[in-house]
PDB file of C-alpha atoms and ligand atoms in Angstrom:
ATOM      1  CA  MET A 153      47.208  92.350  57.510  1.00  0.00           C
ATOM      2  CA  PHE A 154      47.186  95.686  56.008  1.00  0.00           C
ATOM      3  CA  ARG A 155      46.401  94.963  52.255  1.00  0.00           C
ATOM      4  CA  LYS A 156      45.139  98.039  51.025  1.00  0.00           C
ATOM      5  CA  LYS A 157      45.286  98.375  47.224  1.00  0.00           C
ATOM      6  CA  TYR A 158      47.573 101.198  46.181  1.00  0.00           C
ATOM      7  CA  THR A 159      46.082 103.929  43.690  1.00  0.00           C
ATOM      8  CA  ASN A 160      49.080 103.634  41.345  1.00  0.00           C
ATOM      9  CA  ASN A 161      50.616 100.687  39.622  1.00  0.00           C
ATOM     10  CA  LEU A 162      54.177 101.359  40.058  1.00  0.00           C
ATOM     11  CA  LYS A 163      56.495  99.100  38.078  1.00  0.00           C
ATOM     12  CA  HIS A 164      59.965 100.695  37.388  1.00  0.00           C
ATOM     13  CA  ILE A 165      61.486 103.339  39.606  1.00  0.00           C
ATOM     14  CA  ILE A 166      63.336 105.338  37.382  1.00  0.00           C
ATOM     15  CA  GLU A 167      63.230 109.027  38.276  1.00  0.00           C
ATOM     16  CA  ALA A 168      61.850 111.295  40.741  1.00  0.00           C
ATOM     17  CA  LYS A 169      59.190 112.976  38.785  1.00  0.00           C
ATOM     18  CA  GLN A 170      57.149 109.511  38.950  1.00  0.00           C
ATOM     19  CA  PHE A 171      56.430 110.651  42.354  1.00  0.00           C
ATOM     20  CA  SER A 172      54.963 114.206  41.726  1.00  0.00           C
ATOM     21  CA  ASN A 173      51.426 112.781  42.394  1.00  0.00           C
ATOM     22  CA  ARG A 174      50.473 113.799  45.952  1.00  0.00           C
ATOM     23  CA  LYS A 175      48.264 110.981  46.777  1.00  0.00           C
ATOM     24  CA  LEU A 176      50.892 108.269  45.559  1.00  0.00           C
ATOM     25  CA  LEU A 177      53.490 109.872  47.902  1.00  0.00           C
ATOM     26  CA  LYS A 178      51.060 110.124  50.830  1.00  0.00           C
ATOM     27  CA  GLU A 179      50.561 106.146  50.282  1.00  0.00           C
ATOM     28  CA  ILE A 180      54.214 105.537  50.436  1.00  0.00           C
ATOM     29  CA  PHE A 181      54.542 107.683  53.506  1.00  0.00           C
ATOM     30  CA  ASN A 182      51.722 105.930  55.104  1.00  0.00           C
ATOM     31  CA  ARG A 183      53.375 102.503  54.001  1.00  0.00           C
ATOM     32  CA  ALA A 184      56.619 103.773  55.531  1.00  0.00           C
ATOM     33  CA  ASP A 185      55.010 104.732  58.869  1.00  0.00           C
ATOM     34  CA  TYR A 186      53.435 101.198  59.014  1.00  0.00           C
ATOM     35  CA  MET A 187      56.798  99.338  58.520  1.00  0.00           C
ATOM     36  CA  LYS A 188      58.325 101.398  61.100  1.00  0.00           C
ATOM     37  CA  GLU A 189      55.853 100.522  63.577  1.00  0.00           C
ATOM     38  CA  LYS A 190      55.594  97.003  62.665  1.00  0.00           C
ATOM     39  CA  ASP A 191      59.381  96.915  62.810  1.00  0.00           C
ATOM     40  CA  LYS A 192      59.411  98.323  66.327  1.00  0.00           C
ATOM     41  CA  LYS A 193      57.060  95.453  67.605  1.00  0.00           C
ATOM     42  CA  GLY A 194      59.115  92.850  65.458  1.00  0.00           C
ATOM     43  CA  LYS A 195      55.814  92.105  63.458  1.00  0.00           C
ATOM     44  CA  LEU A 196      56.999  93.239  59.771  1.00  0.00           C
ATOM     45  CA  PRO A 197      54.563  91.809  57.020  1.00  0.00           C
ATOM     46  CA  GLN A 198      56.156  88.896  55.098  1.00  0.00           C
ATOM     47  CA  SER A 199      54.874  90.294  51.916  1.00  0.00           C
ATOM     48  CA  LEU A 200      58.043  89.657  49.797  1.00  0.00           C
ATOM     49  CA  LYS A 201      57.862  86.078  50.772  1.00  0.00           C
ATOM     50  CA  GLY A 202      58.959  83.952  47.770  1.00  0.00           C
ATOM     51  CA  LYS A 203      60.433  86.911  45.973  1.00  0.00           C
ATOM     52  CA  ARG A 204      63.917  86.972  44.564  1.00  0.00           C
ATOM     53  CA  ILE A 205      65.639  90.204  44.196  1.00  0.00           C
ATOM     54  CA  ALA A 206      68.956  91.122  42.547  1.00  0.00           C
ATOM     55  CA  SER A 207      71.083  94.010  44.042  1.00  0.00           C
ATOM     56  CA  PHE A 208      73.225  94.887  41.279  1.00  0.00           C
ATOM     57  CA  PHE A 209      75.740  97.571  41.858  1.00  0.00           C
ATOM     58  CA  TYR A 210      78.318  98.925  39.472  1.00  0.00           C
ATOM     59  CA  GLU A 211      79.148 101.657  41.986  1.00  0.00           C
ATOM     60  CA  GLU A 212      80.188 101.721  45.757  1.00  0.00           C
ATOM     61  CA  SER A 213      77.256 102.034  48.207  1.00  0.00           C
ATOM     62  CA  THR A 214      76.522 101.706  51.969  1.00  0.00           C
ATOM     63  CA  ARG A 215      73.033 102.993  52.714  1.00  0.00           C
ATOM     64  CA  THR A 216      71.331 102.495  49.615  1.00  0.00           C
ATOM     65  CA  ARG A 217      72.461  99.035  49.011  1.00  0.00           C
ATOM     66  CA  PHE A 218      72.304  98.060  52.736  1.00  0.00           C
ATOM     67  CA  SER A 219      68.839  99.552  53.550  1.00  0.00           C
ATOM     68  CA  PHE A 220      67.413  97.936  50.335  1.00  0.00           C
ATOM     69  CA  GLU A 221      68.915  94.444  51.033  1.00  0.00           C
ATOM     70  CA  VAL A 222      67.979  94.597  54.676  1.00  0.00           C
ATOM     71  CA  ALA A 223      64.292  95.785  53.799  1.00  0.00           C
ATOM     72  CA  ALA A 224      64.018  93.193  51.385  1.00  0.00           C
ATOM     73  CA  LEU A 225      65.095  90.280  53.780  1.00  0.00           C
ATOM     74  CA  ALA A 226      63.117  91.883  56.699  1.00  0.00           C
ATOM     75  CA  LEU A 227      59.779  91.410  54.331  1.00  0.00           C
ATOM     76  CA  GLY A 228      60.636  87.864  53.594  1.00  0.00           C
ATOM     77  CA  GLY A 229      62.293  88.278  50.384  1.00  0.00           C
ATOM     78  CA  LYS A 230      65.682  86.972  49.213  1.00  0.00           C
ATOM     79  CA  ILE A 231      68.586  88.861  47.877  1.00  0.00           C
ATOM     80  CA  VAL A 232      71.405  87.948  45.470  1.00  0.00           C
ATOM     81  CA  SER A 233      73.891  90.581  45.516  1.00  0.00           C
ATOM     82  CA  THR A 234      76.797  92.103  43.329  1.00  0.00           C
ATOM     83  CA  GLU A 235      78.466  94.829  44.814  1.00  0.00           C
ATOM     84  CA  LYS A 236      80.924  95.778  42.102  1.00  0.00           C
ATOM     85  CA  ALA A 237      79.093  94.427  39.068  1.00  0.00           C
ATOM     86  CA  SER A 238      81.660  95.968  36.630  1.00  0.00           C
ATOM     87  CA  GLN A 239      84.230  93.561  38.102  1.00  0.00           C
ATOM     88  CA  PHE A 240      82.496  90.622  39.583  1.00  0.00           C
ATOM     89  CA  SER A 241      79.991  89.893  36.851  1.00  0.00           C
ATOM     90  CA  SER A 242      80.226  89.069  33.202  1.00  0.00           C
ATOM     91  CA  VAL A 243      80.052  92.991  32.655  1.00  0.00           C
ATOM     92  CA  ALA A 244      83.964  92.543  33.176  1.00  0.00           C
ATOM     93  CA  LYS A 245      83.928  90.326  30.126  1.00  0.00           C
ATOM     94  CA  GLY A 246      82.325  93.007  28.011  1.00  0.00           C
ATOM     95  CA  GLU A 247      78.661  91.853  28.298  1.00  0.00           C
ATOM     96  CA  THR A 248      76.376  94.674  27.478  1.00  0.00           C
ATOM     97  CA  LEU A 249      73.733  95.976  29.921  1.00  0.00           C
ATOM     98  CA  LYS A 250      70.816  94.841  27.566  1.00  0.00           C
ATOM     99  CA  ASP A 251      72.194  91.249  27.916  1.00  0.00           C
ATOM    100  CA  THR A 252      72.915  91.407  31.708  1.00  0.00           C
ATOM    101  CA  ILE A 253      69.393  92.933  32.312  1.00  0.00           C
ATOM    102  CA  ARG A 254      67.932  89.980  29.879  1.00  0.00           C
ATOM    103  CA  THR A 255      70.000  87.311  32.208  1.00  0.00           C
ATOM    104  CA  LEU A 256      68.936  88.809  35.485  1.00  0.00           C
ATOM    105  CA  ASN A 257      65.223  88.433  34.191  1.00  0.00           C
ATOM    106  CA  CYS A 258      65.628  84.820  33.908  1.00  0.00           C
ATOM    107  CA  TYR A 259      66.505  84.265  37.585  1.00  0.00           C
ATOM    108  CA  VAL A 260      64.664  87.023  39.923  1.00  0.00           C
ATOM    109  CA  HIS A 261      61.745  89.073  40.246  1.00  0.00           C
ATOM    110  CA  ALA A 262      63.277  92.520  40.516  1.00  0.00           C
ATOM    111  CA  ILE A 263      66.575  94.377  40.108  1.00  0.00           C
ATOM    112  CA  ILE A 264      67.887  97.088  42.223  1.00  0.00           C
ATOM    113  CA  MET A 265      70.536  98.720  39.986  1.00  0.00           C
ATOM    114  CA  ARG A 266      73.314 101.368  40.545  1.00  0.00           C
ATOM    115  CA  HIS A 267      75.036 102.475  37.630  1.00  0.00           C
ATOM    116  CA  ASN A 268      77.807 104.847  36.774  1.00  0.00           C
ATOM    117  CA  ILE A 269      76.280 105.868  33.613  1.00  0.00           C
ATOM    118  CA  GLU A 270      73.354 108.538  33.342  1.00  0.00           C
ATOM    119  CA  GLY A 271      70.236 107.160  31.773  1.00  0.00           C
ATOM    120  CA  SER A 272      71.369 103.535  32.252  1.00  0.00           C
ATOM    121  CA  ALA A 273      68.051 102.515  34.521  1.00  0.00           C
ATOM    122  CA  LYS A 274      65.830 103.848  31.941  1.00  0.00           C
ATOM    123  CA  ILE A 275      67.843 101.600  29.257  1.00  0.00           C
ATOM    124  CA  ALA A 276      67.523  98.852  31.518  1.00  0.00           C
ATOM    125  CA  ALA A 277      63.884  99.237  32.231  1.00  0.00           C
ATOM    126  CA  GLN A 278      63.584  98.978  28.191  1.00  0.00           C
ATOM    127  CA  TYR A 279      65.006  95.526  28.387  1.00  0.00           C
ATOM    128  CA  SER A 280      63.159  94.271  31.504  1.00  0.00           C
ATOM    129  CA  ARG A 281      59.929  92.547  31.994  1.00  0.00           C
ATOM    130  CA  ILE A 282      60.399  92.760  35.876  1.00  0.00           C
ATOM    131  CA  PRO A 283      60.608  95.962  37.927  1.00  0.00           C
ATOM    132  CA  ILE A 284      63.986  97.937  37.604  1.00  0.00           C
ATOM    133  CA  ILE A 285      64.713 100.188  40.578  1.00  0.00           C
ATOM    134  CA  ASN A 286      67.185 103.136  40.058  1.00  0.00           C
ATOM    135  CA  ALA A 287      69.552 103.163  42.826  1.00  0.00           C
ATOM    136  CA  GLY A 288      71.536 105.895  41.275  1.00  0.00           C
ATOM    137  CA  ASP A 289      72.572 106.205  37.837  1.00  0.00           C
ATOM    138  CA  GLY A 290      75.719 108.395  37.528  1.00  0.00           C
ATOM    139  CA  LYS A 291      75.398 111.891  37.666  1.00  0.00           C
ATOM    140  CA  GLY A 292      71.679 111.508  36.764  1.00  0.00           C
ATOM    141  CA  GLU A 293      68.982 110.688  39.386  1.00  0.00           C
ATOM    142  CA  HIS A 294      68.586 108.669  42.643  1.00  0.00           C
ATOM    143  CA  PRO A 295      64.819 108.928  43.052  1.00  0.00           C
ATOM    144  CA  THR A 296      64.521 106.694  46.143  1.00  0.00           C
ATOM    145  CA  GLN A 297      66.999 108.772  47.938  1.00  0.00           C
ATOM    146  CA  ALA A 298      64.667 111.816  47.052  1.00  0.00           C
ATOM    147  CA  LEU A 299      61.636 109.905  48.593  1.00  0.00           C
ATOM    148  CA  LEU A 300      63.427 109.231  51.890  1.00  0.00           C
ATOM    149  CA  ASP A 301      64.725 112.962  52.022  1.00  0.00           C
ATOM    150  CA  ILE A 302      61.111 114.362  51.389  1.00  0.00           C
ATOM    151  CA  TYR A 303      59.900 111.860  53.886  1.00  0.00           C
ATOM    152  CA  THR A 304      62.593 113.135  56.480  1.00  0.00           C
ATOM    153  CA  ILE A 305      61.386 116.637  55.967  1.00  0.00           C
ATOM    154  CA  LYS A 306      57.786 115.619  56.564  1.00  0.00           C
ATOM    155  CA  LYS A 307      58.834 113.933  59.795  1.00  0.00           C
ATOM    156  CA  GLU A 308      61.399 116.528  60.819  1.00  0.00           C
ATOM    157  CA  ILE A 309      59.490 119.948  60.015  1.00  0.00           C
ATOM    158  CA  GLY A 310      55.975 118.560  60.067  1.00  0.00           C
ATOM    159  CA  ARG A 311      55.259 119.820  56.384  1.00  0.00           C
ATOM    160  CA  ILE A 312      56.403 119.464  52.702  1.00  0.00           C
ATOM    161  CA  ASP A 313      54.697 122.345  51.255  1.00  0.00           C
ATOM    162  CA  ASN A 314      55.114 125.904  52.450  1.00  0.00           C
ATOM    163  CA  PHE A 315      58.941 125.662  53.314  1.00  0.00           C
ATOM    164  CA  SER A 316      62.378 126.636  52.478  1.00  0.00           C
ATOM    165  CA  ILE A 317      65.533 124.839  51.624  1.00  0.00           C
ATOM    166  CA  ALA A 318      68.963 125.452  50.999  1.00  0.00           C
ATOM    167  CA  ILE A 319      70.721 122.857  48.837  1.00  0.00           C
ATOM    168  CA  ILE A 320      74.460 122.992  48.934  1.00  0.00           C
ATOM    169  CA  GLY A 321      77.600 121.929  47.371  1.00  0.00           C
ATOM    170  CA  ASP A 322      77.849 119.750  44.238  1.00  0.00           C
ATOM    171  CA  LEU A 323      74.695 120.436  42.222  1.00  0.00           C
ATOM    172  CA  LYS A 324      76.134 119.676  38.802  1.00  0.00           C
ATOM    173  CA  TYR A 325      77.062 116.187  39.824  1.00  0.00           C
ATOM    174  CA  GLY A 326      74.980 115.216  42.727  1.00  0.00           C
ATOM    175  CA  ARG A 327      72.170 112.945  41.610  1.00  0.00           C
ATOM    176  CA  THR A 328      70.544 113.128  45.087  1.00  0.00           C
ATOM    177  CA  VAL A 329      70.128 116.878  44.334  1.00  0.00           C
ATOM    178  CA  HIS A 330      68.875 116.463  40.813  1.00  0.00           C
ATOM    179  CA  SER A 331      66.044 114.190  42.069  1.00  0.00           C
ATOM    180  CA  LEU A 332      65.245 116.172  45.280  1.00  0.00           C
ATOM    181  CA  ILE A 333      64.789 119.002  43.041  1.00  0.00           C
ATOM    182  CA  TYR A 334      62.307 117.459  40.844  1.00  0.00           C
ATOM    183  CA  LEU A 335      60.229 116.153  43.716  1.00  0.00           C
ATOM    184  CA  LEU A 336      60.173 119.681  45.178  1.00  0.00           C
ATOM    185  CA  GLU A 337      58.875 121.119  41.996  1.00  0.00           C
ATOM    186  CA  SER A 338      55.566 119.386  42.484  1.00  0.00           C
ATOM    187  CA  ARG A 339      54.975 120.740  46.117  1.00  0.00           C
ATOM    188  CA  LYS A 340      53.338 124.135  46.853  1.00  0.00           C
ATOM    189  CA  ARG A 341      55.127 127.241  47.917  1.00  0.00           C
ATOM    190  CA  VAL A 342      58.769 125.824  48.266  1.00  0.00           C
ATOM    191  CA  LYS A 343      61.652 128.236  48.067  1.00  0.00           C
ATOM    192  CA  ILE A 344      64.758 126.658  46.790  1.00  0.00           C
ATOM    193  CA  TYR A 345      68.169 128.465  47.396  1.00  0.00           C
ATOM    194  CA  LEU A 346      70.833 126.668  45.270  1.00  0.00           C
ATOM    195  CA  VAL A 347      74.341 127.262  46.871  1.00  0.00           C
ATOM    196  CA  SER A 348      77.410 126.146  45.041  1.00  0.00           C
ATOM    197  CA  PRO A 349      80.345 127.532  43.117  1.00  0.00           C
ATOM    198  CA  LYS A 350      79.985 128.353  39.671  1.00  0.00           C
ATOM    199  CA  VAL A 351      81.828 125.217  38.373  1.00  0.00           C
ATOM    200  CA  LEU A 352      79.060 123.087  40.295  1.00  0.00           C
ATOM    201  CA  LYS A 353      76.125 125.044  39.323  1.00  0.00           C
ATOM    202  CA  ILE A 354      72.775 123.300  38.774  1.00  0.00           C
ATOM    203  CA  PRO A 355      72.532 121.990  35.095  1.00  0.00           C
ATOM    204  CA  GLU A 356      70.579 124.076  32.590  1.00  0.00           C
ATOM    205  CA  GLU A 357      67.801 121.455  32.213  1.00  0.00           C
ATOM    206  CA  HIS A 358      67.029 121.848  36.035  1.00  0.00           C
ATOM    207  CA  ILE A 359      66.757 125.540  35.600  1.00  0.00           C
ATOM    208  CA  ASN A 360      64.313 125.092  32.851  1.00  0.00           C
ATOM    209  CA  SER A 361      62.172 122.591  34.838  1.00  0.00           C
ATOM    210  CA  LEU A 362      62.256 124.820  37.859  1.00  0.00           C
ATOM    211  CA  ILE A 363      60.894 127.700  35.958  1.00  0.00           C
ATOM    212  CA  ALA A 364      58.347 125.672  34.167  1.00  0.00           C
ATOM    213  CA  SER A 365      56.996 124.472  37.245  1.00  0.00           C
ATOM    214  CA  GLY A 366      56.814 127.782  38.491  1.00  0.00           C
ATOM    215  CA  THR A 367      59.117 126.759  41.536  1.00  0.00           C
ATOM    216  CA  TYR A 368      60.655 129.967  43.532  1.00  0.00           C
ATOM    217  CA  PHE A 369      64.512 129.471  43.447  1.00  0.00           C
ATOM    218  CA  GLU A 370      67.612 131.549  43.745  1.00  0.00           C
ATOM    219  CA  GLU A 371      71.058 130.738  43.005  1.00  0.00           C
ATOM    220  CA  THR A 372      73.995 131.931  45.025  1.00  0.00           C
ATOM    221  CA  GLU A 373      77.718 131.274  45.872  1.00  0.00           C
ATOM    222  CA  ASN A 374      77.504 132.330  49.384  1.00  0.00           C
ATOM    223  CA  LEU A 375      76.093 130.000  52.166  1.00  0.00           C
ATOM    224  CA  GLY A 376      76.143 132.887  54.698  1.00  0.00           C
ATOM    225  CA  GLU A 377      73.498 134.938  53.283  1.00  0.00           C
ATOM    226  CA  VAL A 378      70.894 132.067  53.211  1.00  0.00           C
ATOM    227  CA  LEU A 379      71.571 130.554  56.465  1.00  0.00           C
ATOM    228  CA  ASP A 380      68.894 132.261  58.798  1.00  0.00           C
ATOM    229  CA  LYS A 381      66.367 132.099  55.964  1.00  0.00           C
ATOM    230  CA  VAL A 382      65.784 128.340  55.573  1.00  0.00           C
ATOM    231  CA  ASP A 383      64.022 125.617  57.535  1.00  0.00           C
ATOM    232  CA  VAL A 384      66.294 122.963  55.890  1.00  0.00           C
ATOM    233  CA  LEU A 385      69.944 122.902  55.100  1.00  0.00           C
ATOM    234  CA  TYR A 386      70.708 120.186  52.500  1.00  0.00           C
ATOM    235  CA  VAL A 387      74.338 119.573  52.375  1.00  0.00           C
ATOM    236  CA  THR A 388      75.918 117.313  49.901  1.00  0.00           C
ATOM    237  CA  ARG A 389      79.482 115.911  49.149  1.00  0.00           C
ATOM    238  CA  VAL A 390      81.606 117.166  46.111  1.00  0.00           C
ATOM    239  CA  GLN A 391      81.299 113.952  43.757  1.00  0.00           C
ATOM    240  CA  LYS A 392      85.119 113.515  43.257  1.00  0.00           C
ATOM    241  CA  GLU A 393      84.727 110.489  41.394  1.00  0.00           C
ATOM    242  CA  ARG A 394      82.720 112.492  38.536  1.00  0.00           C
ATOM    243  CA  PHE A 395      85.862 114.981  38.034  1.00  0.00           C
ATOM    244  CA  ASP A 396      88.230 114.460  34.936  1.00  0.00           C
ATOM    245  CA  ASN A 397      90.493 117.116  36.422  1.00  0.00           C
ATOM    246  CA  GLN A 398      91.547 116.095  40.170  1.00  0.00           C
ATOM    247  CA  LYS A 399      93.101 119.605  40.676  1.00  0.00           C
ATOM    248  CA  GLU A 400      89.758 121.235  39.934  1.00  0.00           C
ATOM    249  CA  TYR A 401      88.151 118.946  42.680  1.00  0.00           C
ATOM    250  CA  GLU A 402      90.945 120.064  45.130  1.00  0.00           C
ATOM    251  CA  LYS A 403      90.201 123.603  44.624  1.00  0.00           C
ATOM    252  CA  ILE A 404      86.716 123.501  45.429  1.00  0.00           C
ATOM    253  CA  LYS A 405      85.902 120.486  47.840  1.00  0.00           C
ATOM    254  CA  ASP A 406      86.274 122.365  51.101  1.00  0.00           C
ATOM    255  CA  LEU A 407      84.395 125.312  50.056  1.00  0.00           C
ATOM    256  CA  TYR A 408      81.300 124.921  52.401  1.00  0.00           C
ATOM    257  CA  LYS A 409      81.606 123.593  55.867  1.00  0.00           C
ATOM    258  CA  VAL A 410      78.636 123.204  58.283  1.00  0.00           C
ATOM    259  CA  ASP A 411      80.273 123.629  61.901  1.00  0.00           C
ATOM    260  CA  LYS A 412      79.454 124.845  65.218  1.00  0.00           C
ATOM    261  CA  GLU A 413      79.699 128.543  63.871  1.00  0.00           C
ATOM    262  CA  THR A 414      77.050 127.599  61.473  1.00  0.00           C
ATOM    263  CA  MET A 415      74.727 126.029  63.812  1.00  0.00           C
ATOM    264  CA  LYS A 416      74.842 129.410  65.879  1.00  0.00           C
ATOM    265  CA  LYS A 417      73.615 131.245  62.549  1.00  0.00           C
ATOM    266  CA  ILE A 418      70.642 129.034  61.544  1.00  0.00           C
ATOM    267  CA  LYS A 419      67.164 129.178  63.110  1.00  0.00           C
ATOM    268  CA  GLU A 420      66.341 127.256  66.113  1.00  0.00           C
ATOM    269  CA  ASN A 421      64.608 124.672  64.006  1.00  0.00           C
ATOM    270  CA  THR A 422      66.374 124.494  61.151  1.00  0.00           C
ATOM    271  CA  ILE A 423      67.415 121.198  60.401  1.00  0.00           C
ATOM    272  CA  ILE A 424      70.689 119.792  58.915  1.00  0.00           C
ATOM    273  CA  MET A 425      70.162 116.868  56.127  1.00  0.00           C
ATOM    274  CA  HIS A 426      72.896 115.197  54.160  1.00  0.00           C
ATOM    275  CA  PRO A 427      72.349 112.073  51.911  1.00  0.00           C
ATOM    276  CA  LEU A 428      75.968 110.859  53.175  1.00  0.00           C
ATOM    277  CA  PRO A 429      78.701 109.934  52.769  1.00  0.00           C
ATOM    278  CA  ARG A 430      80.173 113.106  54.264  1.00  0.00           C
ATOM    279  CA  VAL A 431      83.675 113.965  53.752  1.00  0.00           C
ATOM    280  CA  THR A 432      84.534 117.274  55.425  1.00  0.00           C
ATOM    281  CA  GLU A 433      81.348 119.249  54.660  1.00  0.00           C
ATOM    282  CA  ILE A 434      79.632 118.516  58.075  1.00  0.00           C
ATOM    283  CA  ASP A 435      82.002 118.859  61.105  1.00  0.00           C
ATOM    284  CA  PRO A 436      81.522 115.624  63.167  1.00  0.00           C
ATOM    285  CA  ARG A 437      81.137 117.775  66.394  1.00  0.00           C
ATOM    286  CA  VAL A 438      77.811 119.154  65.308  1.00  0.00           C
ATOM    287  CA  ASP A 439      76.420 115.724  65.283  1.00  0.00           C
ATOM    288  CA  THR A 440      74.943 115.687  68.945  1.00  0.00           C
ATOM    289  CA  ASP A 441      72.987 118.876  68.003  1.00  0.00           C
ATOM    290  CA  PRO A 442      69.324 117.896  67.768  1.00  0.00           C
ATOM    291  CA  ARG A 443      68.883 119.772  64.398  1.00  0.00           C
ATOM    292  CA  SER A 444      71.537 117.303  62.661  1.00  0.00           C
ATOM    293  CA  ALA A 445      69.041 114.955  61.381  1.00  0.00           C
ATOM    294  CA  TYR A 446      71.174 113.218  58.556  1.00  0.00           C
ATOM    295  CA  PHE A 447      71.264 109.967  60.637  1.00  0.00           C
ATOM    296  CA  ARG A 448      67.701 109.799  61.148  1.00  0.00           C
ATOM    297  CA  GLN A 449      67.443 110.520  57.496  1.00  0.00           C
ATOM    298  CA  ALA A 450      69.405 107.384  56.818  1.00  0.00           C
ATOM    299  CA  LYS A 451      67.222 105.297  59.103  1.00  0.00           C
ATOM    300  CA  ASN A 452      64.190 106.653  57.151  1.00  0.00           C
ATOM    301  CA  GLY A 453      65.539 105.282  54.113  1.00  0.00           C
ATOM    302  CA  LEU A 454      65.030 101.570  55.352  1.00  0.00           C
ATOM    303  CA  TYR A 455      61.401 102.294  55.724  1.00  0.00           C
ATOM    304  CA  ILE A 456      60.965 104.090  52.698  1.00  0.00           C
ATOM    305  CA  ARG A 457      62.611 101.328  50.895  1.00  0.00           C
ATOM    306  CA  MET A 458      60.527  98.580  52.647  1.00  0.00           C
ATOM    307  CA  ALA A 459      57.322 100.590  51.474  1.00  0.00           C
ATOM    308  CA  LEU A 460      58.485 100.642  47.727  1.00  0.00           C
ATOM    309  CA  LEU A 461      59.464  96.884  47.692  1.00  0.00           C
ATOM    310  CA  ASP A 462      56.127  96.144  49.248  1.00  0.00           C
ATOM    311  CA  MET A 463      54.441  98.415  46.780  1.00  0.00           C
ATOM    312  CA  ILE A 464      56.122  97.000  43.871  1.00  0.00           C
ATOM    313  CA  LEU A 465      56.509  93.259  44.724  1.00  0.00           C
ATOM    314  CA  ARG A 466      53.704  92.256  46.842  1.00  0.00           C
TER     315      ARG A 466
HETATM  316  C1  NCD B1336      74.781 109.481  47.363  1.00  0.00           C
HETATM  317  C2  NCD B1336      74.908 108.793  46.118  1.00  0.00           C
HETATM  318  O1  NCD B1336      75.418 107.610  46.009  1.00  0.00           O
HETATM  319  O2  NCD B1336      74.393 109.532  45.150  1.00  0.00           O
HETATM  320  N1  NCD B1336      74.632 108.569  48.644  1.00  0.00           N
HETATM  321  C3  NCD B1336      73.496 107.799  48.817  1.00  0.00           C
HETATM  322  O3  NCD B1336      73.022 107.090  48.127  1.00  0.00           O
HETATM  323  N2  NCD B1336      73.284 108.239  50.218  1.00  0.00           N
HETATM  324  C4  NCD B1336      75.406 110.701  47.758  1.00  0.00           C
HETATM  325  C5  NCD B1336      76.966 110.618  47.483  1.00  0.00           C
HETATM  326  O4  NCD B1336      77.617 109.794  47.075  1.00  0.00           O
HETATM  327  O5  NCD B1336      77.506 111.903  47.884  1.00  0.00           O
END
């Protein structure tokens, strides 16, 4: 069995900047490739045997929760799961995050947590002896999504340096966007086009971080002007649940749409990505176009999460 030692001692996974190290990223990719290959042969390593993992979700999820849980089970681990922690755990009785985390520490070997409040994964890690994996913290970050996104870019276009990407939609509340941008800052010669209406503009701290890292970026409201310039179109959903004012949401929810017309305007080898779920921002009629990579992207999530669980818990 492939039992190579990893260079970095990953414990908690809280933010994308933990993966700025090129060597670490390469190791994760190699491990994900290995898992994919072994899965095809039905011979996945049982490296999580004897490990119990809590999947503690305060917010809805399909891909993140299922891919993490399936990854853990397929590697021989056991999962205990709450899909609506705020309702079906003692959180509903007013228990604090700190006490919840301390309690779970008594029962399991790792916690995969999705929370509605930004910064909560970081706080959870402060009270946890066992690994905390951030599966999304409000409008904050979604680091494992960024890893599967960049892994998908590598698989689809063959490189993760020297390429251009348009990130479209909700740059304000989209945590996948936030983590992806942090990760892209550690790559070389990446051009980022940030496409959003003014009200969903990328937060100031990201602008500062992009500038500090020396990453090329442009902000625009006009999707049309970047379509033929990029290798990757990363489309996102307007995060309805983060709006205080639903009228505001209605006004901007359909601003950008990738459809057959869009596909005519992008380059022959530009790929379309989306963290999913999509609502109206990608017309299902483009799903069969070979450049639509979003379901392959979702599948890659399974192998990236196997790699991560293996690194952390083996
Ligand atoms: C995203 C999320 O939860 O942040 N989904 C996911 O994990 N793939 C994106 C979204 O909800 O729009």
